[in-house]
Tab-separated table of C-alpha atoms and ligand atoms in Angstrom:
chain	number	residue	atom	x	y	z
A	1	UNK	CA	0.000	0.000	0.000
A	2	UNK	CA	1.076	3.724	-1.061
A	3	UNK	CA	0.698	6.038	1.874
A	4	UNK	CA	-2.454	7.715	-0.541
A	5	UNK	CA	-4.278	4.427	-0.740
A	6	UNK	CA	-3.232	3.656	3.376
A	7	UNK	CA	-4.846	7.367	4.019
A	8	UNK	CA	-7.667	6.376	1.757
A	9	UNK	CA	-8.582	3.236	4.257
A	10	UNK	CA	-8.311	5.325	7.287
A	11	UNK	CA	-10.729	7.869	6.315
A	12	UNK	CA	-12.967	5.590	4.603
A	13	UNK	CA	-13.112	3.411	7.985
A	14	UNK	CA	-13.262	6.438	9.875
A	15	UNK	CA	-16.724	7.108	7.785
A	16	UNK	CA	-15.700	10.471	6.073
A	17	UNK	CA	-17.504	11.412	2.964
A	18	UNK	CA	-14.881	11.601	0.576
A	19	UNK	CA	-15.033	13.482	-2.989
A	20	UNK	CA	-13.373	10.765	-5.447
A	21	UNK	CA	-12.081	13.038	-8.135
A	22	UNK	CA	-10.377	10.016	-9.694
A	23	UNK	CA	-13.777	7.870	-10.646
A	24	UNK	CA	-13.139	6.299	-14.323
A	25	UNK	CA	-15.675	3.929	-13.877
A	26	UNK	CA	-18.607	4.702	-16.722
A	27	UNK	CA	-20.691	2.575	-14.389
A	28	UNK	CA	-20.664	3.789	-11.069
A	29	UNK	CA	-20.418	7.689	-12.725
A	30	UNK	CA	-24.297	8.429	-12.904
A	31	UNK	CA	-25.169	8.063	-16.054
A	32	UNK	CA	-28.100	6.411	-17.666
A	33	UNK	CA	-27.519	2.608	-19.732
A	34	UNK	CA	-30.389	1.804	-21.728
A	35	UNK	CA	-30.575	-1.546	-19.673
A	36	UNK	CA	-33.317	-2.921	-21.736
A	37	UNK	CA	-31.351	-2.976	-24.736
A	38	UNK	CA	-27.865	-4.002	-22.793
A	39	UNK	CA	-29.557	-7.080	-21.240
A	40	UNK	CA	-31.623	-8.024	-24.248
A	41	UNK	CA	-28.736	-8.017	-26.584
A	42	UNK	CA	-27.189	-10.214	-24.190
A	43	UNK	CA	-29.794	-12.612	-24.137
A	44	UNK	CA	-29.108	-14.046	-27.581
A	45	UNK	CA	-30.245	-17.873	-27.920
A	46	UNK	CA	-27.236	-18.315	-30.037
A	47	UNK	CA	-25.134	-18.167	-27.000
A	48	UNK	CA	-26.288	-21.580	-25.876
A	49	UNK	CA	-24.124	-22.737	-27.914
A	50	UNK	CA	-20.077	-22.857	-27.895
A	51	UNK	CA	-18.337	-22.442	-31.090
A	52	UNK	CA	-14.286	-21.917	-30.307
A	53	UNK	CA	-13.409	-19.409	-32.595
A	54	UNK	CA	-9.564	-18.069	-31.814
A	55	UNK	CA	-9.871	-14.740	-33.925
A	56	UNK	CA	-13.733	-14.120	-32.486
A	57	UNK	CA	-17.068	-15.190	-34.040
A	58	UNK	CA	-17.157	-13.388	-37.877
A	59	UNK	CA	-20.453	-11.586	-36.589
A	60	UNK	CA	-18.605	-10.139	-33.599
A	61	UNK	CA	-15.612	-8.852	-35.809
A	62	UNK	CA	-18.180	-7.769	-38.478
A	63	UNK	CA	-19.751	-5.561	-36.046
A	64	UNK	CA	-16.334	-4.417	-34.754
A	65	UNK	CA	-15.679	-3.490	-38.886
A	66	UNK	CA	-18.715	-1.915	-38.668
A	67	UNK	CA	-17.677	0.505	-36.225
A	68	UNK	CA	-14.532	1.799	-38.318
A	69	UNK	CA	-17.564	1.897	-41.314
A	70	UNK	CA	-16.255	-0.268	-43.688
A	71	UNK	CA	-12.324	0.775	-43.301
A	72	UNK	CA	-11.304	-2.366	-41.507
A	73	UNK	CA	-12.031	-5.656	-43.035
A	74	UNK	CA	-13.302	-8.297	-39.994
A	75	UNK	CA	-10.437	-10.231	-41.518
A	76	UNK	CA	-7.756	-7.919	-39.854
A	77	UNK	CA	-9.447	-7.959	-36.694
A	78	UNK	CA	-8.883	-10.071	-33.696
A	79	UNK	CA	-11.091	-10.080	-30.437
A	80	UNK	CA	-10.192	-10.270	-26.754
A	81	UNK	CA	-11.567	-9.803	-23.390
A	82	UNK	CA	-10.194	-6.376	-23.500
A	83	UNK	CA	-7.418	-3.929	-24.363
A	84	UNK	CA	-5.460	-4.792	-21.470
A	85	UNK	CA	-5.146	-8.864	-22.459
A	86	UNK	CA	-4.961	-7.059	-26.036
A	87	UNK	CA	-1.204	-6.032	-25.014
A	88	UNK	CA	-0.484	-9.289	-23.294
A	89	UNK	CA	-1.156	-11.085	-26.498
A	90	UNK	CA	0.899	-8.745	-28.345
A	91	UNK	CA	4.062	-8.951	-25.613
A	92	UNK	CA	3.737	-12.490	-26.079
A	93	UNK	CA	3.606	-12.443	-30.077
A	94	UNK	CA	6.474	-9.698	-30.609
A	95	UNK	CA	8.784	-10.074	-27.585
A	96	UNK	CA	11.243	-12.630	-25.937
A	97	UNK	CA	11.659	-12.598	-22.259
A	98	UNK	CA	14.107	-9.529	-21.830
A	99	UNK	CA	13.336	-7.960	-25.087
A	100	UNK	CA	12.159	-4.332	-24.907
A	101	UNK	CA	8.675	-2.236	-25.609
A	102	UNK	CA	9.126	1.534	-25.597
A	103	UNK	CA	6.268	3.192	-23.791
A	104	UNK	CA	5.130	7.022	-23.715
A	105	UNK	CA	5.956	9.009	-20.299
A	106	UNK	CA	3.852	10.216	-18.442
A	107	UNK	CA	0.880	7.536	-19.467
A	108	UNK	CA	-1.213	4.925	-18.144
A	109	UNK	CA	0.691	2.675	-15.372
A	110	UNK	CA	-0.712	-0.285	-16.351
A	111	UNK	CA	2.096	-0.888	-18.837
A	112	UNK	CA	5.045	-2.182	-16.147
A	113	UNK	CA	2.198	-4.334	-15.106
A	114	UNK	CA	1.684	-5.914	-18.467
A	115	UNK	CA	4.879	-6.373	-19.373
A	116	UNK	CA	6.647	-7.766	-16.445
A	117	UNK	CA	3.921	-10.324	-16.971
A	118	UNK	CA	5.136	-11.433	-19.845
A	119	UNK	CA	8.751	-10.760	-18.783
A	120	UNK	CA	9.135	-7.598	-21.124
A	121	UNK	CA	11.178	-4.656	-20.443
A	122	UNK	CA	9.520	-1.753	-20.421
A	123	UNK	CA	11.767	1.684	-21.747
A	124	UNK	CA	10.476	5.100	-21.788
A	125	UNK	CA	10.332	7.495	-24.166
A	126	UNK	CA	9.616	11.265	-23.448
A	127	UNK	CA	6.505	13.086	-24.283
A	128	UNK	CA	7.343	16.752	-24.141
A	129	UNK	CA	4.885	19.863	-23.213
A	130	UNK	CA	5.436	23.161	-25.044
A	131	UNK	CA	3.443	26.231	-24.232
A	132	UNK	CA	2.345	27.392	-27.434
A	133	UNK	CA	-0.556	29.181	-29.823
A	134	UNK	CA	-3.161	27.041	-31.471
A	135	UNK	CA	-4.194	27.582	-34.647
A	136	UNK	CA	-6.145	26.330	-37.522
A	137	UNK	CA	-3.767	24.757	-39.254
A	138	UNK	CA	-3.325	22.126	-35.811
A	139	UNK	CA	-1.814	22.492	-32.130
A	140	UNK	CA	1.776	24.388	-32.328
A	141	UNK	CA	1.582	24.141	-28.149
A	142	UNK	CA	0.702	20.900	-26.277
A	143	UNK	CA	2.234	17.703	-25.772
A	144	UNK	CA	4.097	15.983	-28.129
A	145	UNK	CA	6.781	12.777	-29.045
A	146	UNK	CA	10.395	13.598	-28.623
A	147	UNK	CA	11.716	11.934	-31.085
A	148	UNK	CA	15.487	12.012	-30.775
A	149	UNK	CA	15.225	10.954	-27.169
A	150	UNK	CA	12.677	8.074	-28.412
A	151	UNK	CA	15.442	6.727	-31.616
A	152	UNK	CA	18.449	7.353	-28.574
A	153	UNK	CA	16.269	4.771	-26.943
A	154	UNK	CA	16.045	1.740	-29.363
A	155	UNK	CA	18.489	-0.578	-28.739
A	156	UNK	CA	18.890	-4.088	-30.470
A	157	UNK	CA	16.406	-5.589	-27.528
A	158	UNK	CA	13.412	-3.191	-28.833
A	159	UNK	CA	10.611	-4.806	-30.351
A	160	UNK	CA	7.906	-2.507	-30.861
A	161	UNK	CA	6.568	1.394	-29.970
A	162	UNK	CA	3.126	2.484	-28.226
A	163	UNK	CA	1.145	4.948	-28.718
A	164	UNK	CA	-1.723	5.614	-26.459
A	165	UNK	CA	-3.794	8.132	-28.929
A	166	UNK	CA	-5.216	10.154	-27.076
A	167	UNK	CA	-2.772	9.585	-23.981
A	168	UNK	CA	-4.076	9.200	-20.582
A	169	UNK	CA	-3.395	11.242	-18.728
A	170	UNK	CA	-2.567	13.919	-20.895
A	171	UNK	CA	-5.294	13.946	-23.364
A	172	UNK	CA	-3.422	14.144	-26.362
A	173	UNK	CA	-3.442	12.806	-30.075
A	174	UNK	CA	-0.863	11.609	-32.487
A	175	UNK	CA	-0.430	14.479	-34.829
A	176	UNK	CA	0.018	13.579	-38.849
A	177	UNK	CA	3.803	14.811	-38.881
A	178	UNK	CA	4.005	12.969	-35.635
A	179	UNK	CA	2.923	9.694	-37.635
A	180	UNK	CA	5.245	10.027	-40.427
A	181	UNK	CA	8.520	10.569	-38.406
A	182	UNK	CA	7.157	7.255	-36.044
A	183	UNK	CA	6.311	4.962	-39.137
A	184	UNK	CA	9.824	6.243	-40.607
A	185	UNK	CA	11.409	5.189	-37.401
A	186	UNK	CA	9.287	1.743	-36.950
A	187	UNK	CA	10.742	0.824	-40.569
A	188	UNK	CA	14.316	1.926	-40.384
A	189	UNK	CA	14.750	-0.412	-36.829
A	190	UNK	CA	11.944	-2.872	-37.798
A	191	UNK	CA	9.537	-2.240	-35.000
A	192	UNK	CA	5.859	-2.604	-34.969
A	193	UNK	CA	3.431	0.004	-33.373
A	194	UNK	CA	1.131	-0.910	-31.085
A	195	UNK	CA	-1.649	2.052	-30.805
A	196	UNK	CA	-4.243	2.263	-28.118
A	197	UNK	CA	-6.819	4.083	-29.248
A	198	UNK	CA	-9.344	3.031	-26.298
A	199	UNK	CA	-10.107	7.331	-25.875
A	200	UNK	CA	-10.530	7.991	-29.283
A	201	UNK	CA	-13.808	8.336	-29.640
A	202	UNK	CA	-13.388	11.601	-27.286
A	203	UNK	CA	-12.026	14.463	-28.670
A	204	UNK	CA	-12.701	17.640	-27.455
A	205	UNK	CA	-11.787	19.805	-30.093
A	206	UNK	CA	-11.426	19.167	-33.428
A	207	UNK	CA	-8.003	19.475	-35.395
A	208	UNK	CA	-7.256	18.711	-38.392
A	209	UNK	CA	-3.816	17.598	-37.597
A	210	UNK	CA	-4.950	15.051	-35.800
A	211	UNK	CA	-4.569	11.117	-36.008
A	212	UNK	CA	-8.042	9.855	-35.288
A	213	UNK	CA	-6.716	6.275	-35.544
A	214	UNK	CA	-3.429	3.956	-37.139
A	215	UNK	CA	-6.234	0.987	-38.369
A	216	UNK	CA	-5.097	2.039	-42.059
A	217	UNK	CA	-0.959	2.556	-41.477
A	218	UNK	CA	-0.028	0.140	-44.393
A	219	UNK	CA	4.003	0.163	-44.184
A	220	UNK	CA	4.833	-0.837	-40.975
A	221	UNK	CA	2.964	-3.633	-38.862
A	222	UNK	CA	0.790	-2.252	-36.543
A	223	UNK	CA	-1.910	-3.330	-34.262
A	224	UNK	CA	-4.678	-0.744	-33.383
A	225	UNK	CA	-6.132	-1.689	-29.674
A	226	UNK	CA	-9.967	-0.784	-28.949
A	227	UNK	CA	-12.615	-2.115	-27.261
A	228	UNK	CA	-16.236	-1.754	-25.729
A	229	UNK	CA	-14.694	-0.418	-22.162
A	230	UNK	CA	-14.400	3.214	-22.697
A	231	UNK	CA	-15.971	2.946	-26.507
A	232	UNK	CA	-19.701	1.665	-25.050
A	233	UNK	CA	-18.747	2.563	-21.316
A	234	UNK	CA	-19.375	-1.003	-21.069
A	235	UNK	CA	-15.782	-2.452	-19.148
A	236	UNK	CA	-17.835	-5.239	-17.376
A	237	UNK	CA	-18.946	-7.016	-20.569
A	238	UNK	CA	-15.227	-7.164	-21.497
A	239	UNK	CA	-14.666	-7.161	-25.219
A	240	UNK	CA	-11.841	-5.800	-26.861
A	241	UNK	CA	-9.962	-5.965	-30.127
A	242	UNK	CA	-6.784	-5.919	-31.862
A	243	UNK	CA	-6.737	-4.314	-35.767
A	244	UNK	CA	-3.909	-5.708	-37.739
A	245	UNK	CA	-2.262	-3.464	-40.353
A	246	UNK	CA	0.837	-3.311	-42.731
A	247	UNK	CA	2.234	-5.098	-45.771
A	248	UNK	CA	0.376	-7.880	-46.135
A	249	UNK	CA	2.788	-10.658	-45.964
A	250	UNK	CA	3.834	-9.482	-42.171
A	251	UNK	CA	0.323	-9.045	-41.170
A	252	UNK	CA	-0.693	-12.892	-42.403
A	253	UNK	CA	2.169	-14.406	-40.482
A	254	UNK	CA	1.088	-11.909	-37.306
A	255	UNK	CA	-2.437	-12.922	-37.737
A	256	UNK	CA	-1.942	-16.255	-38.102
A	257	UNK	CA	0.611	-16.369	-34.567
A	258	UNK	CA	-2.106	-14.355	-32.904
A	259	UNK	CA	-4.905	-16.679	-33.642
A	260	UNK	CA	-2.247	-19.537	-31.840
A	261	UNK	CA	-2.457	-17.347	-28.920
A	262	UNK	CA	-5.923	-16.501	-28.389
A	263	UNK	CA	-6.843	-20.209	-29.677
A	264	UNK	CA	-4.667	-21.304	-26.515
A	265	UNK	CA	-7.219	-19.100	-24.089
A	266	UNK	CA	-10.233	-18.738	-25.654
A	267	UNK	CA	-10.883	-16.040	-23.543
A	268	UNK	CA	-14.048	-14.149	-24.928
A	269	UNK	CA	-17.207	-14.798	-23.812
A	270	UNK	CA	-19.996	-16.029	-26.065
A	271	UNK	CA	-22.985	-13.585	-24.947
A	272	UNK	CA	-20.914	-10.474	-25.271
A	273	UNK	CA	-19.671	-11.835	-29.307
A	274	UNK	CA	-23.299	-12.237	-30.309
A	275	UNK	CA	-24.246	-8.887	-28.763
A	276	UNK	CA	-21.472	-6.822	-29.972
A	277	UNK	CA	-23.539	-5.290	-33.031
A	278	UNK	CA	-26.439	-4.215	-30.499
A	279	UNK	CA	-23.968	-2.942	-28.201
A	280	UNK	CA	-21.679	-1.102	-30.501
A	281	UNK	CA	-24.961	0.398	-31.680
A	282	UNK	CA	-25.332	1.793	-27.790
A	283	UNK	CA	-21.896	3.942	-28.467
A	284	UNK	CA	-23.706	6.995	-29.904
A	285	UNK	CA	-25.570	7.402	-26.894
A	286	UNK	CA	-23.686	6.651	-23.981
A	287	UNK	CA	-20.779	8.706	-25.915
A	288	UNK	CA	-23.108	12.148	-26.005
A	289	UNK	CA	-23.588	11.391	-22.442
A	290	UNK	CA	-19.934	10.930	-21.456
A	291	UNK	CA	-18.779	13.688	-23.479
A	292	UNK	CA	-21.683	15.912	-22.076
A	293	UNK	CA	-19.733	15.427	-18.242
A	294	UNK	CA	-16.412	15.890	-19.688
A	295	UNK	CA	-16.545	18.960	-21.749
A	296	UNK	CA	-18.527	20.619	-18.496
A	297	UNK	CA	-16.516	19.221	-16.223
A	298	UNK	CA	-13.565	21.150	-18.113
A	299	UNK	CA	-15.367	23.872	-18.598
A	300	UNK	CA	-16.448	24.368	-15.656
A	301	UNK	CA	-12.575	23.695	-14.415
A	302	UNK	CA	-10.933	26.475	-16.723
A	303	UNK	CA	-13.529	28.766	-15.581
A	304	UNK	CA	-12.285	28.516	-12.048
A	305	UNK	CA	-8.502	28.990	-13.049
A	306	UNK	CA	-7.935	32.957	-13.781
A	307	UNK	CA	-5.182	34.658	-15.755
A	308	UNK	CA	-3.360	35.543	-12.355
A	309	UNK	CA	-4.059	31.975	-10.318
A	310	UNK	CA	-1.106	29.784	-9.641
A	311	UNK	CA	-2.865	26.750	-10.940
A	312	UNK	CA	-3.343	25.792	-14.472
A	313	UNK	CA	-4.935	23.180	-16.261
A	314	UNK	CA	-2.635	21.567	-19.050
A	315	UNK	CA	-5.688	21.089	-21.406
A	316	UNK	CA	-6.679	17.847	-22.725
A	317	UNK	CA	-7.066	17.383	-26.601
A	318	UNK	CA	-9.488	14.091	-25.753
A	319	UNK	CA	-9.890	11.760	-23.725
A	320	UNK	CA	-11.637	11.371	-20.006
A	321	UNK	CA	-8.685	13.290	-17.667
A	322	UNK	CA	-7.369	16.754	-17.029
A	323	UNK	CA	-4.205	17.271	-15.697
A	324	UNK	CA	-3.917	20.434	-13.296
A	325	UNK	CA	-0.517	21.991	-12.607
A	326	UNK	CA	-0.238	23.177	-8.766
A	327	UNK	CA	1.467	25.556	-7.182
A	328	UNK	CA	4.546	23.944	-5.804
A	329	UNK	CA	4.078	25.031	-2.418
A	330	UNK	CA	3.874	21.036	-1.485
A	331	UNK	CA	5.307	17.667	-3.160
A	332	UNK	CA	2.416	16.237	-5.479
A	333	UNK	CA	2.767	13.419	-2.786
A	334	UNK	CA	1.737	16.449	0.161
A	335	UNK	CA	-0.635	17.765	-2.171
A	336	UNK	CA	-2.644	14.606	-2.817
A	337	UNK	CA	-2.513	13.766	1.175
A	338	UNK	CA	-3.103	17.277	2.219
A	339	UNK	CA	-6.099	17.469	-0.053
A	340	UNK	CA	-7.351	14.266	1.205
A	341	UNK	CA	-6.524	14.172	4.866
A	342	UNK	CA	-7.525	17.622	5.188
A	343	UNK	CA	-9.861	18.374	2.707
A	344	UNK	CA	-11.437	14.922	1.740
A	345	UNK	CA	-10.811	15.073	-1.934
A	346	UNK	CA	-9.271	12.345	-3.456
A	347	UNK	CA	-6.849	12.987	-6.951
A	348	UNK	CA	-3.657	10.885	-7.982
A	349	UNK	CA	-0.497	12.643	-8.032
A	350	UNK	CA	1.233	12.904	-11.400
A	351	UNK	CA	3.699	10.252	-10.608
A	352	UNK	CA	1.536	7.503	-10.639
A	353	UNK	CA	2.044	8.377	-14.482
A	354	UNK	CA	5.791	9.179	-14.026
A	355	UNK	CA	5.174	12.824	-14.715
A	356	UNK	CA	9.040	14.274	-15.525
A	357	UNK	CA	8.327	17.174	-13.322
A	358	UNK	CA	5.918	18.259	-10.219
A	359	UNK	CA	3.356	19.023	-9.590
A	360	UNK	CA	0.626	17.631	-11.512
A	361	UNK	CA	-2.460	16.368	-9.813
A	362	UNK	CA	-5.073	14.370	-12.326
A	363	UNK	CA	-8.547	14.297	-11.772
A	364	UNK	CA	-10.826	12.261	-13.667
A	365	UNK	CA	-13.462	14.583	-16.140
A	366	UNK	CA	-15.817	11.785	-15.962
A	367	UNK	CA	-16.754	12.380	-11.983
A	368	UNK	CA	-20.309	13.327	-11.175
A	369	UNK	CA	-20.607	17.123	-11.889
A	370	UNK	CA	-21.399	18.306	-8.269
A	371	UNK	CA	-18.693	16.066	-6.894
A	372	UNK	CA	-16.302	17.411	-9.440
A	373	UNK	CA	-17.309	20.772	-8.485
A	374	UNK	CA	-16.976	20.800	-4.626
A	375	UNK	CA	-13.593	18.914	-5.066
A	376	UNK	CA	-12.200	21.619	-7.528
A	377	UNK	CA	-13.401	24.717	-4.821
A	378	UNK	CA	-11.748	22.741	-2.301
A	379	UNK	CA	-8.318	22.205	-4.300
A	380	UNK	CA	-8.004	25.913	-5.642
A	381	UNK	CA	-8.788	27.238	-2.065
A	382	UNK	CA	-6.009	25.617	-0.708
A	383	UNK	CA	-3.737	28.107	-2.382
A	384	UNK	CA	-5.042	30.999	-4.825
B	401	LIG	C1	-5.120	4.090	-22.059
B	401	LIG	C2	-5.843	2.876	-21.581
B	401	LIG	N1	-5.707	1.718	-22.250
B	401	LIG	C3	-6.365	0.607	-21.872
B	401	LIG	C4	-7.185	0.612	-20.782
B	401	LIG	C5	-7.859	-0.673	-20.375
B	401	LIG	O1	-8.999	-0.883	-21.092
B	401	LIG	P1	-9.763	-2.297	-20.974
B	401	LIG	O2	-10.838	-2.101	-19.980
B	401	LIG	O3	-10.258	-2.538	-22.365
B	401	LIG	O4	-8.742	-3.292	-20.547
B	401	LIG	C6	-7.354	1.781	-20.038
B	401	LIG	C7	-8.208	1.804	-18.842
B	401	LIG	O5	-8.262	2.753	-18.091
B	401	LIG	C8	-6.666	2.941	-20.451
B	401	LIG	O6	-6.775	4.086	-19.766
C-alpha cells in the first residue's frame, strides 16, 4: 500500500464522505444505460451454444468493422476480453523474455504491469509539453513525441513502440507529422506500433492535424487496440480488439501467430460476441452522455482557473482526464494527502504516471458534476 491508498482506508473506515475526483468507472459515474437494450442483446439464444473461434465469431468482428464503417475488413481484426489482455497477447507475439517495448511518459501505469507479466522490459520514451498558440492549421503548443530521445532509446532488444492516442493522462493525439517521423522510425529499426486508441472516440476539439486512428498505417505492422470499455462505457462485458495493419505478408504471419495465442485461451465470452452489433450500436448514446460530463466538467474547471491563479490546467485534446498543474508550495505526494486528509478530496499525483516534473495532480473529467465541483473549490482554495 502507497501512503495515498493507506490514508484512503483510514478515512474511509473512519466514515468520512470523501469526494473521489479520480472515478473512471462509466458505471458507477451516474449516467443512464439503456438496460433494456444491454440485457436483451445479451440474451441471444445463439449463445447456448459454444463455437471456439480463436480470432472471435465473424459476426462479432463484423460488427467491430462496422464501427470503423467499412475501413477495416473483420479479416484484420482479432477479439479479446479487453485492451489490457490485447497487449499481453501482443508482448507475447512480438517479444522474448528480456526484449524491450518503448512506452510514452507520463501515461497509463498499467504498462510495467503488463509487461513484467510477460517478462518484457519496459523503456520510456519522453513526451514533451510546449506552451504554445493554437491555430487552424493544428496544435503548435501541447504535448508531443520527442523523437530524438525516443530513436536514442532503441536498442537491439526493442521490439515494438506504443502509442496511447489520445494519452491518458494527458489527453493528447498523435499528430500527422508525428505519424510520419514514427512509421519512418518503426521501418528503419523494424519495429511494430502498437496504438491504443481506447479514448478515441473523445475528442474535445477538433483538429485537423490530428490522427483519429493507425487501423489504415499500411508500411509498418501495426496493431490498433480498442474495445467496448471506454468505446460503449461497457468495461464489465469485457470485449476488446486488436486491428492488424501493414504489408500484407507481415500481417498474415502476425495474424496467423495471434490466432495460436488466443486459440490457446479462448478467452471471450460467447454472450458479449453475439451482442457486440447491439452494443456497438449503444456507443452513440452513452458517448453524447460521457462527453456531455467531460466537456462541463472542463469547462467548468478552466472557468475557475484565472489569468493571475497559480494553478493551471494543461488542457486535454481528448480523452476522459485533465491534468492540473499546482502551485509547488507542497510535493504532489503532500498535495494529494493534504487534499485528502484535510480536505477529503481524493486525486492521484502525477507520478503515478511518471510525470518528468511536479506538480501535476489528475482528476478524472468523468466524476459526477457536483462532486467534481466541490472537489475543484476545495483544491483551488487551498492556495489561490
Ligand atoms: C489508455 C488505456 N488503455 C487501456 C485501458 C484498459 O482498457 P480495458 O478495460 O479494455 O482493458 C485503459 C483503462 O483505463 C486505459 O486508460
Amino acid at each position: 500500500m502507497n501512503p495515498l491508498s493507506r490514508l484512503l482506508a483510514e478515512k474511509r473506515a473512519s466514515g468520512a464522505t470523501i469526494l473521489d475526483l479520480t472515478e473512471s468507472n462509466p458505471t458507477s459515474a451516474g449516467f443512464t444505460y439503456p438496460a433494456d437494450r444491454i440485457l436483451a442483446a445479451l440474451a441471444d439464444p445463439r449463445s447456448l451454444c459454444y463455437e471456439p473461434a480463436p480470432a472471435g465469431l465473424l459476426a462479432a468482428r463484423s460488427a467491430v468493422s462496422g464501427y470503423y464503417g467499412g475501413r477495416v475488413d473483420a479479416a484484420r481484426i482479432l477479439l479479446t476480453a479487453s485492451t489490457s489482455e490485447a497487449y499481453g497477447l501482443l508482448f507475447k507475439l512480438l517479444a522474448d523474455p528480456g526484449d524491450e517495448i518503448l512506452v510514452p511518459r507520463p501515461s497509463y501505469p498499467l504498462f510495467d504491469f503488463l509487461a513484467a507479466l510477460e517478462s518484457v522490459r519496459v523503456v520510456e520514451y519522453p513526451l514533451v509539453y510546449r506552451l504554445g498558440i493554437k491555430s487552424a492549421a493544428g496544435a503548435h503548443g501541447g504535448w508531443s513525441i520527442d523523437f530524438d530521445a525516443l530513436a536514442r532509446k532503441i536498442t537491439p532488444r526493442a521490439r515494438a513502440i506504443v502509442v496511447v492516442n489520445p494519452n491518458n493522462p494527458t489527453g493528447s493525439y498523435l499528430k500527422k507529422s508525428e505519424l510520419a517521423e514514427l512509421t519512418d522510425l518503426c521501418r528503419r529499426h523494424n519495429l511494430a506500433i502498437l496504438s491504443d486508441e481506447v479514448f478515441s472516440d473523445y475528442a474535445l476539439a477538433d483538429d485537423p492535424g490530428r490522427v483519429a486512428s493507425l487501423v489504415n498505417v499500411d508500411d509498418v505492422l501495426t496493431f490498433s487496440m480498442s474495445g467496448l470499455s471506454k468505446l460503449v462505457g461497457l468495461p464489465q462485458l469485457k470485449l476488446g480488439w486488436i486491428v492488424i495493419s501493414g504489408p500484407a505478408d507481415v500481417c498474415k504471419q502476425a495474424l496467423e501467430r495471434l490466432e495460436l495465442i488466443a486459440d490457446t485461451y479462448l478467452s471471450v465470452g460467447t454472450p458479449v460476441q453475439w451482442a457486440a452489433g447491439p452494443l456497438l450500436a449503444l456507443r452513440e448514446n452513452m458517448q453524447a452522455q460521457i462527453l456531455e460530463r467531460v466537456r462541463g466538467n472542463l469547462v467548468y474547471l478552466e472557468s475557475q482557473i484565472g489569468r493571475d491563479s497559480p494553478w493551471r490546467v494543461i488542457e486535454p485534446e481528448g480523452g476522459w482526464y485533465a491534468v492540473i498543474q499546482a502551485p509547488r508550495i507542497y510535493s504532489e505526494e503532500e498535495w494529494v494527502l493534504t487534499l485528502l486528509g484535510e480536505h477529503d478530496v481524493l486525486v492521484q499525483p502525477g507520478f503515478f504516471f511518471d510525470f518528468e516534473s511536479e506538480a501535476f495532480l489528475v482528476t478524472s473529467l468523468l466524476t459526477a458534476s457536483q462532486i467534481f465541483q466541490e472537489g475543484i473549490r476545495r483544491i483551488l482554495a487551498r492556495a489561490g
